[in-house]
Tab-separated table of C-alpha atoms in Angstrom:
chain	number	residue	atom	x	y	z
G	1	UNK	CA	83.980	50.213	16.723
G	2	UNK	CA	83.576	52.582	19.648
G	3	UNK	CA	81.132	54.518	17.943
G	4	UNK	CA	79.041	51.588	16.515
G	5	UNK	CA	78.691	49.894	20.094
G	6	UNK	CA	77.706	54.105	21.446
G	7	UNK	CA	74.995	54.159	18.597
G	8	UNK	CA	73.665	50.425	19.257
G	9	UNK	CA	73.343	51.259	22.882
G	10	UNK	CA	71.347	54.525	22.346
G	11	UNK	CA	68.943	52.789	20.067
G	12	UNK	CA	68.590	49.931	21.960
G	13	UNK	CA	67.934	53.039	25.132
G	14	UNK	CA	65.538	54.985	23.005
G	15	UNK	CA	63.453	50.832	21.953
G	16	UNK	CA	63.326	50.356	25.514
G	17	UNK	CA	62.268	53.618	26.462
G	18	UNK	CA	59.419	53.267	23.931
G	19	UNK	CA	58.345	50.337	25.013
G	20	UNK	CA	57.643	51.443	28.830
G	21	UNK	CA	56.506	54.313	27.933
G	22	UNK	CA	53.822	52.159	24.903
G	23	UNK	CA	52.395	49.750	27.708
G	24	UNK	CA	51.431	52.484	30.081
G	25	UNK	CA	49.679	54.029	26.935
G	26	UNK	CA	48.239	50.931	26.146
G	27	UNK	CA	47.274	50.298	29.762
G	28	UNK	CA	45.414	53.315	29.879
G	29	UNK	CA	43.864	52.703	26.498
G	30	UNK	CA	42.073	49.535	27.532
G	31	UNK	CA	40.885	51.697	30.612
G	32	UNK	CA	39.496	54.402	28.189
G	33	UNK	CA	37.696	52.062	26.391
G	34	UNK	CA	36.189	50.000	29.296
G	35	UNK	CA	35.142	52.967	31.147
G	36	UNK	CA	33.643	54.231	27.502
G	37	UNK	CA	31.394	51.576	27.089
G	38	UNK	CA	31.009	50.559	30.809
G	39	UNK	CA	27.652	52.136	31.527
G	40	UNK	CA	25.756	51.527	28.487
G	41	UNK	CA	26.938	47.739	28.660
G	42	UNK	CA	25.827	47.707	32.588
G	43	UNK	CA	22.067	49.384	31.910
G	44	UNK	CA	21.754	46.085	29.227
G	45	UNK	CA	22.620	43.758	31.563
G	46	UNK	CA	20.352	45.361	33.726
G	47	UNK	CA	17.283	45.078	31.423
G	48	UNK	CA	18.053	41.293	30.168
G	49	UNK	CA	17.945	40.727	34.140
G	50	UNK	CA	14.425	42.572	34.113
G	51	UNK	CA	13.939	40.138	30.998
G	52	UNK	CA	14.917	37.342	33.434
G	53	UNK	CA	12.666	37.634	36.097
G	54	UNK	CA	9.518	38.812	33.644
G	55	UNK	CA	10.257	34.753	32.057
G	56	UNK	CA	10.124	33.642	35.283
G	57	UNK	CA	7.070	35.167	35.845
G	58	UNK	CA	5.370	34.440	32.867
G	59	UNK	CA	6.596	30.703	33.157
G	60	UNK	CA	4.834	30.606	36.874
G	61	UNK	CA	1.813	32.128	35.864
G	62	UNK	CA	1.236	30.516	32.636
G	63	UNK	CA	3.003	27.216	33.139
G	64	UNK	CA	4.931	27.569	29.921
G	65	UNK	CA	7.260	30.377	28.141
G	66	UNK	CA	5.075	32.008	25.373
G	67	UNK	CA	7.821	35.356	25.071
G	68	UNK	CA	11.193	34.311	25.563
G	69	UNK	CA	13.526	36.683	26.930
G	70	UNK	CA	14.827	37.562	23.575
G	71	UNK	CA	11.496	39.449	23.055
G	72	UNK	CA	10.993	40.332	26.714
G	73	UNK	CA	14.237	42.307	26.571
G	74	UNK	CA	13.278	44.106	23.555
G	75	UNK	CA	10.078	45.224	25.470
G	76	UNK	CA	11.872	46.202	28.193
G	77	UNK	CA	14.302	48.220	26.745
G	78	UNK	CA	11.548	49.926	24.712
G	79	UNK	CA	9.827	50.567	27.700
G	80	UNK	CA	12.758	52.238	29.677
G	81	UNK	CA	13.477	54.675	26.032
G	82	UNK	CA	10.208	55.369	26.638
G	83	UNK	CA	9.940	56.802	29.737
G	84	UNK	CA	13.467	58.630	29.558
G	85	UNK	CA	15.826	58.435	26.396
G	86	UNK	CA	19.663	57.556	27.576
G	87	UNK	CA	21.971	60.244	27.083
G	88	UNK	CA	25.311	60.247	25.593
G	89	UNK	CA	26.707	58.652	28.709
G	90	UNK	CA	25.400	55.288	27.677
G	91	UNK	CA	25.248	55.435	23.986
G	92	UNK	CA	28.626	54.139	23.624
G	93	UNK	CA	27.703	50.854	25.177
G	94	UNK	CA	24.788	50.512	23.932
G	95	UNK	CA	25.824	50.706	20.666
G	96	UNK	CA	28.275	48.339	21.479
G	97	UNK	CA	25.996	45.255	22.860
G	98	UNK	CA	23.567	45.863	19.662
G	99	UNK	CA	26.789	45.833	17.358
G	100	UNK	CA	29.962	44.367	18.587
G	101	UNK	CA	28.951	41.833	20.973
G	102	UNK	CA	25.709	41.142	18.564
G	103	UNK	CA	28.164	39.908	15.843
G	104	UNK	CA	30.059	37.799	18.301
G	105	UNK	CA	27.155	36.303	19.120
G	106	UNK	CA	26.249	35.563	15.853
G	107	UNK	CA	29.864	33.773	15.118
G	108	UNK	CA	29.431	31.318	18.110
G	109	UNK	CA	25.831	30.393	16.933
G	110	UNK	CA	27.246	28.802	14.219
G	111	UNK	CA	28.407	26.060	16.469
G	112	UNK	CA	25.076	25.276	17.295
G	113	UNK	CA	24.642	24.022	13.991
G	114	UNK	CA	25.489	20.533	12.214
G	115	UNK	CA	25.376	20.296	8.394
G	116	UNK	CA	25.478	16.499	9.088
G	117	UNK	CA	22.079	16.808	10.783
G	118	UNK	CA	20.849	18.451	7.859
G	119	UNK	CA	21.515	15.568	5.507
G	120	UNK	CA	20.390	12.592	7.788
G	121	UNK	CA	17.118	12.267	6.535
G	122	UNK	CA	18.052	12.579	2.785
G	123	UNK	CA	18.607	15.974	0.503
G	124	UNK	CA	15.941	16.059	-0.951
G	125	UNK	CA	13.903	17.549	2.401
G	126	UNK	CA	16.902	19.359	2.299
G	127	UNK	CA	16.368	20.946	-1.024
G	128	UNK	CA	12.302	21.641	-0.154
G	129	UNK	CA	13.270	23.585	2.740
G	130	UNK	CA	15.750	25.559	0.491
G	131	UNK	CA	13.110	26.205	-2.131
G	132	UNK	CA	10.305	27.210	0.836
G	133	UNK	CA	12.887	29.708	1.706
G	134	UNK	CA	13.267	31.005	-1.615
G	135	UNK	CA	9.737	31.243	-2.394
G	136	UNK	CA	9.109	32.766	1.002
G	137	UNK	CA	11.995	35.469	0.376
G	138	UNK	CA	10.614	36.500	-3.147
G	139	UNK	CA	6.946	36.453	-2.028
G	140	UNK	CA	7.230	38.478	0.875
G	141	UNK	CA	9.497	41.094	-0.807
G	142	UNK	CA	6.682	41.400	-3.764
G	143	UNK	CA	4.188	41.949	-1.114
G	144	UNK	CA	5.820	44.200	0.978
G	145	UNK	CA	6.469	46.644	-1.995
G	146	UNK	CA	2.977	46.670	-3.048
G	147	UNK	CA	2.152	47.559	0.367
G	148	UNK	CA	4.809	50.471	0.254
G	149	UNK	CA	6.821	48.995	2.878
G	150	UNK	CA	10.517	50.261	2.447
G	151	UNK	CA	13.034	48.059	1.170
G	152	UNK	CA	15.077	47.863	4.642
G	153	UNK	CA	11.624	46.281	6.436
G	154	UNK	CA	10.785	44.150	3.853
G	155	UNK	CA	13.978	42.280	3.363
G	156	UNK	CA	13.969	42.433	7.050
G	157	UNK	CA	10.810	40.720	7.312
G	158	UNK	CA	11.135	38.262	4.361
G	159	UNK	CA	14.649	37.064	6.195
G	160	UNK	CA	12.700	36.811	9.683
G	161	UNK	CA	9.911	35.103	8.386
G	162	UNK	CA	12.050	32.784	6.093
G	163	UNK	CA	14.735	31.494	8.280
G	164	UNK	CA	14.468	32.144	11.857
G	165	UNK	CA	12.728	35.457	13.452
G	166	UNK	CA	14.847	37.349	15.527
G	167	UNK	CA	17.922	36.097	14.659
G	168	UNK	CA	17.507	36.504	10.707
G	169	UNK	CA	16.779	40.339	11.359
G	170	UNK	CA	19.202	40.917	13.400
G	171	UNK	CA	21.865	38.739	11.283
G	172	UNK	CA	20.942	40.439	8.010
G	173	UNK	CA	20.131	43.734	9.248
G	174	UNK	CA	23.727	45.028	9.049
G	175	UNK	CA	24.540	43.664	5.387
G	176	UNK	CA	21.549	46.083	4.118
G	177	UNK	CA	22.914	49.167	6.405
G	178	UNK	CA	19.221	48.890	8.185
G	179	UNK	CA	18.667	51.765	10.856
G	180	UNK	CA	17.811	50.576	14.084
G	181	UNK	CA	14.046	51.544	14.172
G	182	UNK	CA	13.793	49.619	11.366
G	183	UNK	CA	15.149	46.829	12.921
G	184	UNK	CA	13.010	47.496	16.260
G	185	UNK	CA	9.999	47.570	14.406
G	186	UNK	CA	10.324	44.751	12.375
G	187	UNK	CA	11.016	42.552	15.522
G	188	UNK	CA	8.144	43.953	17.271
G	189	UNK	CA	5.605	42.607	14.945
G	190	UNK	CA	7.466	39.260	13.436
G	191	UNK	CA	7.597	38.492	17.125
G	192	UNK	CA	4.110	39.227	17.782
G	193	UNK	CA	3.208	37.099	14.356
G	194	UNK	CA	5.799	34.352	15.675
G	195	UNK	CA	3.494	33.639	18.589
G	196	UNK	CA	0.088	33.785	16.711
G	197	UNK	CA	1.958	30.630	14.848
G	198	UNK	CA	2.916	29.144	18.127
G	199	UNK	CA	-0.509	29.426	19.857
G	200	UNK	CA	-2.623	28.555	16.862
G	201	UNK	CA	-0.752	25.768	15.619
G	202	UNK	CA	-1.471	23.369	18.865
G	203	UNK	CA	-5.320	24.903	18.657
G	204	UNK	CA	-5.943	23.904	15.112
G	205	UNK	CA	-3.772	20.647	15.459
G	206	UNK	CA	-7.202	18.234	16.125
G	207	UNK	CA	-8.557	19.581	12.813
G	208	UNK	CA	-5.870	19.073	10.226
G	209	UNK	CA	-4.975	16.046	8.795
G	210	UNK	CA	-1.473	15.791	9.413
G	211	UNK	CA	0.185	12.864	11.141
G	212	UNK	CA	3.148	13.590	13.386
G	213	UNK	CA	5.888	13.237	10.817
G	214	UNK	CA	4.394	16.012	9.078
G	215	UNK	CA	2.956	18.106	11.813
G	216	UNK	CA	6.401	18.383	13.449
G	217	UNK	CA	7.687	19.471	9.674
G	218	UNK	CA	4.652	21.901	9.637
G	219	UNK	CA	5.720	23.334	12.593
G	220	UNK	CA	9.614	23.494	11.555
G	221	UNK	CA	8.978	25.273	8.393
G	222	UNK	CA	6.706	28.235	9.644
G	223	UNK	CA	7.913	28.486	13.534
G	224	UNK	CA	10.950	30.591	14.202
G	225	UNK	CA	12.704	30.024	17.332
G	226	UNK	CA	13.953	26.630	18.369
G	227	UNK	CA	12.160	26.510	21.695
G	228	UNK	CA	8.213	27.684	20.050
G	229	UNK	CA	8.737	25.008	17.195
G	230	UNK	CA	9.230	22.144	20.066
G	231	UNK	CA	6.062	23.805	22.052
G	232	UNK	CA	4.082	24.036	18.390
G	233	UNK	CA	5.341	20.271	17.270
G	234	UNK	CA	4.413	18.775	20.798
G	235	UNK	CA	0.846	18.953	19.975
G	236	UNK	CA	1.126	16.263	17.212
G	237	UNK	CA	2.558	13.736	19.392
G	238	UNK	CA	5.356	10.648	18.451
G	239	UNK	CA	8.206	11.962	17.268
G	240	UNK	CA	6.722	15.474	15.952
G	241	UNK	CA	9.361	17.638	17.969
G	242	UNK	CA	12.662	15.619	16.093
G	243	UNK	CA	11.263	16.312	12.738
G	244	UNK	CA	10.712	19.496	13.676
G	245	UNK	CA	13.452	20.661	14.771
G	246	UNK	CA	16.026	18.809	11.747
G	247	UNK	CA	13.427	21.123	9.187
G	248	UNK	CA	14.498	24.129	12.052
G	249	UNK	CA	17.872	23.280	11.799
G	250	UNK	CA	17.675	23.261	7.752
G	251	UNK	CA	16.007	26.678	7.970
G	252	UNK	CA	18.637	28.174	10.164
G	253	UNK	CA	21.322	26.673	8.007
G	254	UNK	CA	20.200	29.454	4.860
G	255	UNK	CA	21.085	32.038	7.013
G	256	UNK	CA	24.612	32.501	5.770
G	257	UNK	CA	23.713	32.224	2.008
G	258	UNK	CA	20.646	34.594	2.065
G	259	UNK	CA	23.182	37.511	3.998
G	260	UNK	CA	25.750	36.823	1.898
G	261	UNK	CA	23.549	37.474	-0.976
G	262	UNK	CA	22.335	40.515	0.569
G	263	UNK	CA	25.747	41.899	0.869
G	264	UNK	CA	26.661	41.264	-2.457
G	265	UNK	CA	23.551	43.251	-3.640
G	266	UNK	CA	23.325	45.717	-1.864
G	267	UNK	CA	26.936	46.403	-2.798
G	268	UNK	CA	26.585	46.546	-6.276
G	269	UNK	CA	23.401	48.768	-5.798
G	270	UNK	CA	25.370	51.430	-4.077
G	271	UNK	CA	28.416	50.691	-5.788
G	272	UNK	CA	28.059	54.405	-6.995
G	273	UNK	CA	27.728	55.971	-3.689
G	274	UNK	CA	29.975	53.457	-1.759
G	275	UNK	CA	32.937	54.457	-4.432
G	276	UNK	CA	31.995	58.065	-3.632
G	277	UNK	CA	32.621	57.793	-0.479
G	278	UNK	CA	35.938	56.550	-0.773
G	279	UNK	CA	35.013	53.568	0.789
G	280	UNK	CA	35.884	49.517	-0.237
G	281	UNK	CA	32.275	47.957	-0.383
G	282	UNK	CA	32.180	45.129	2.176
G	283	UNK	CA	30.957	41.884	0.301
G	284	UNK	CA	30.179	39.674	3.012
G	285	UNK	CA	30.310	40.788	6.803
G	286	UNK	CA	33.140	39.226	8.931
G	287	UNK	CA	30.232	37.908	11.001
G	288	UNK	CA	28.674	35.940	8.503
G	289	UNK	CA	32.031	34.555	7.664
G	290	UNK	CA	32.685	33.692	11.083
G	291	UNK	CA	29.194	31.825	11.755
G	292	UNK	CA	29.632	29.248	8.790
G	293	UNK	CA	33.325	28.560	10.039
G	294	UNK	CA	32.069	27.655	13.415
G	295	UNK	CA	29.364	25.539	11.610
G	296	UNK	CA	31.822	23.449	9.085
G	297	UNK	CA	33.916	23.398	12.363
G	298	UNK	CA	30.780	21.697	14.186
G	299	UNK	CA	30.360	19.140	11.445
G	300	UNK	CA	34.212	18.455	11.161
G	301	UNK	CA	34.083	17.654	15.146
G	302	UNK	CA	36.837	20.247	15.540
G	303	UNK	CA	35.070	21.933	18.046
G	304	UNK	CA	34.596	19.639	21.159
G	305	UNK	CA	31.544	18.346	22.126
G	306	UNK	CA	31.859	19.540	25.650
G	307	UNK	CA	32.167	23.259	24.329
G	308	UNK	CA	28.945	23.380	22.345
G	309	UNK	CA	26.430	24.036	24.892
G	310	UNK	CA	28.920	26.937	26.212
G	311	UNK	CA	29.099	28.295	23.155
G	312	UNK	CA	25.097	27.958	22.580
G	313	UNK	CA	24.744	29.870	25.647
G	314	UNK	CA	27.369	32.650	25.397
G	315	UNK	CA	25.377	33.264	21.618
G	316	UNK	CA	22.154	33.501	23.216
G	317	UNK	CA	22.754	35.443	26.127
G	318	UNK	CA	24.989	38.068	23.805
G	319	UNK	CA	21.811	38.407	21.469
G	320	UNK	CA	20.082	38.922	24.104
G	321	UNK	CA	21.949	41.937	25.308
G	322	UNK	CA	21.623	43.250	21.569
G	323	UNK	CA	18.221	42.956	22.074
G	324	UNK	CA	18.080	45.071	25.114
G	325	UNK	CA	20.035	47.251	23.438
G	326	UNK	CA	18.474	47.383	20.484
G	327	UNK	CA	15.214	48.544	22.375
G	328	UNK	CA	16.698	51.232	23.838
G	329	UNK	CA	17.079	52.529	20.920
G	330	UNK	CA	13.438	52.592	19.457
G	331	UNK	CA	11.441	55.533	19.756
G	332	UNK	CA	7.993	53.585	20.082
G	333	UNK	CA	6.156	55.877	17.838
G	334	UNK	CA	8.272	54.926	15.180
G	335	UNK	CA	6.747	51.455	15.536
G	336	UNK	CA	2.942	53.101	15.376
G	337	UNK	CA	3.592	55.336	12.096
G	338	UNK	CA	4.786	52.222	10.620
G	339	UNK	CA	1.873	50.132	11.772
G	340	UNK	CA	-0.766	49.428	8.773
G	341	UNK	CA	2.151	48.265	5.641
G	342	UNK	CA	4.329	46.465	8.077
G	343	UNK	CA	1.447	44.368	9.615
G	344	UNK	CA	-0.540	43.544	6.623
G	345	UNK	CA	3.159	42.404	4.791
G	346	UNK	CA	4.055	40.130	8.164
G	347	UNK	CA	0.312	38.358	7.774
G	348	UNK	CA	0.306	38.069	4.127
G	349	UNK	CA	4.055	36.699	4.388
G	350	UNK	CA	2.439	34.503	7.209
G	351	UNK	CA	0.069	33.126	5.162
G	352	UNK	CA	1.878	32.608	2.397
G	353	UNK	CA	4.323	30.556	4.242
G	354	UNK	CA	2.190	28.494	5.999
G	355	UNK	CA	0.397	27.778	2.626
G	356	UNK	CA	3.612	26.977	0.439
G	357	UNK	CA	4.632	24.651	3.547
G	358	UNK	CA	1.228	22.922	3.313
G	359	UNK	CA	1.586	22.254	-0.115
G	360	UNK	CA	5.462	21.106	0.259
G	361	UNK	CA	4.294	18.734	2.896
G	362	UNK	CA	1.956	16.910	1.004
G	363	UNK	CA	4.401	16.999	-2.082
G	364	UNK	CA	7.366	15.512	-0.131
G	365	UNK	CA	5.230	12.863	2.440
C-alpha cells in the first residue's frame, strides 16, 4: 500500500512538473509566433493607413469615392514592392494578413449576408441571377483560353467578374492553388474594368431605356462592390439603389457554390499529383465552409443584430490588410508581361456580361 501511495505521488510530481514546465513553453511559443509575424503584420497596417488617408483625399477632391481602399491598398503596397522588395523579416506577416487573416475575413463576411433577402422579391430573379452567373463563368473561361490566358487568371477573372470583384478573386484564389501575381494581376485590371462600369453606367443612364426598377438591377448584375453598385444605381433615381443591391446580394450569395465547385475540380484534376504527394486533397476550404455557416446563421437570426455591422467591419478591414499584403507581393512587371490576354479577356467578359444582363432584364421585367 506503501508503495502504491510512493508511485502515485511521483507521478502525480513528474504531471505537475510537466505542466509548469508546458506553460512556460507555451508562453514563449505565443511570443515566437507574435514576434514572427509582428513586422510584416505592422508594415500592412501601415499601408491600409496610407490607403486611408489616399480615400480621404480622393473623397475631398472628387466629392465621391471612385477607388475604395480595397484597391488603394493594393496600389500602395505595389508601389512600396516597387521601390524596395521586403526581406525575409516581413515575409512571415505578410504572408499571414494575405492568408490567415484573409480567410477570417472571408468567414465573418458571411454574416453580412441574408438568404431571406434573397427570396423577398420571388425566386425566380433569384434563379436569373444564378443563370447570369453561370453564363458569365462559362463565357469568360471560353474567352480567356482563346486568348491564351492561363487557367489560374481566367477562372480568376470569370469569378471576379461573375460574383463580386475583389472579393471573388481573392475567395476563390486559394481553392485553384493561384500564385499571388496571378492574383495581383487579375485585381489590377478587374478593378480598373470595375470602375469603367461605375463611371459609364451614370453617363449612359439618359440614353437607355431602362426605368429605375431595372436600372438599379442593371447596375446589380454587372457592378461588383456594394458601395459602386449604390453610386452606379443612383443615377436612375426611385428606388434604383434597393433593387440593386437585393440583385448584389444574390450575386454575392454564389460565392460559396462556385468555390466549392472549384475545389472539387481542381481536386480531381490533380488527383494524380495530389496522391503523389502524399497529401489528402482538400475538397472545400475551411473558409468557404465557414462563410455559408455565418450566412445560414444570419438568416436563422442566431447571430444578433447588434453584431452584424461589427462583424461587416472586422471582414472588410481584414481584406483589406490582405490586400496590402497581397501588393507587396507583386512584382509590377509581372502585371505588364501579362497585359494584352488579360485585358482583352476582362473587356470581352465585360461585355458579355453587361449584354446577357440586358437581355435578362428585358426577359424578367
Amino acid at each position: 500500500m506503501k508503495c502504491l501511495s510512493l508511485m502515485f505521488c511521483k507521478e502525480r510530481d513528474i504531471a505537475m512538473l510537466t505542466t509548469s514546465q508546458a506553460q512556460p513553453l507555451f508562453k514563449q511559443r505565443i511570443l515566437d509566433v507574435i514576434s514572427h509575424n509582428l513586422p510584416g503584420i505592422l508594415l500592412c497596417l501601415a499601408i491600409t493607413g496610407i490607403a486611408y488617408f489616399c480615400q480621404q483625399i480622393e473623397e475631398l477632391l472628387c466629392g465621391k469615392i471612385w477607388l475604395e481602399m480595397l484597391n488603394l491598398a493594393l496600389i500602395a503596397g505595389v508601389v512600396v514592392r516597387a521601390v524596395r522588395k521586403p526581406d525575409h523579416l516581413w515575409q512571415p506577416g505578410i504572408r499571414t494578413c494575405s492568408k490567415t487573416l484573409l480567410n477570417i475575413g472571408i468567414v465573418l463576411l458571411g454574416a453580412s449576408f441574408s438568404i431571406d433577402a434573397a427570396f423577398s422579391t420571388g425566386p425566380w430573379l433569384l434563379v436569373g441571377v444564378m443563370g447570369l452567373v453561370a453564363f458569365s463563368l462559362i463565357f469568360t473561361s471560353c474567352i480567356g483560353c482563346m486568348m491564351g490566358l492561363p487557367l489560374p487568371q481566367t477562372l480568376l477573372v470569370a469569378c471576379g467578374n461573375s460574383i463580386c470583384g475583389n472579393s471573388a478573386i481573392m475567395a476563390a484564389a486559394p481553392t485553384i492553388h493561384a500564385k499571388d501575381e496571378d492574383i495581383g494581376a487579375t485585381i489590377a485590371f478587374t478593378a480598373a474594368g470595375g470602375l469603367v462600369l461605375v463611371v459609364g453606367l451614370p453617363l449612359v443612364a439618359p440614353f437607355l431605356p431602362l426605368d429605375s426598377r431595372t436600372g438599379g438591377a442593371l447596375a446589380g448584375l454587372t457592378v461588383y462592390a456594394v458601395p459602386q453598385v449604390a453610386a452606379a444605381a443612383s443615377a436612375f433615381g426611385g428606388n434604383a439603389g434597393h433593387i440593386g443591391m437585393l440583385v448584389k446580394l444574390m450575386r454575392v450569395l454564389m460565392l460559396g457554390p462556385v468555390c466549392i465547385v472549384l475545389s472539387i475540380l481542381y481536386a480531381r484534376l490533380n488527383r494524380g499529383k495530389i496522391q503523389h504527394a502524399h497529401r489528402a486533397p482538400q475538397m472545400v476550404p475551411w473558409y468557404i465552409v465557414g462563410f455559408i455557416i455565418m450566412m445560414i446563421a444570419r438568416s436563422m437570426n442566431v447571430i444578433p443584430h447588434e453584431l452584424i455591422a461589427p462583424l461587416s467591419f472586422t471582414a472588410n478591414f481584414l481584406t483589406i490588410l490582405a490586400m496590402a499584403a497581397l501588393g507587396l507581393c507583386i512584382d509590377i512587371r509581372s502585371v505588364f508581361r501579362a497585359g494584352r490576354p488579360l485585358l482583352l479577356t476582362e473587356g470581352f467578359s465585360l461585355l458579355g456580361l453587361i449584354c446577357a444582363s440586358m437581355l435578362l432584364l428585358k426577359v424578367m421585367f
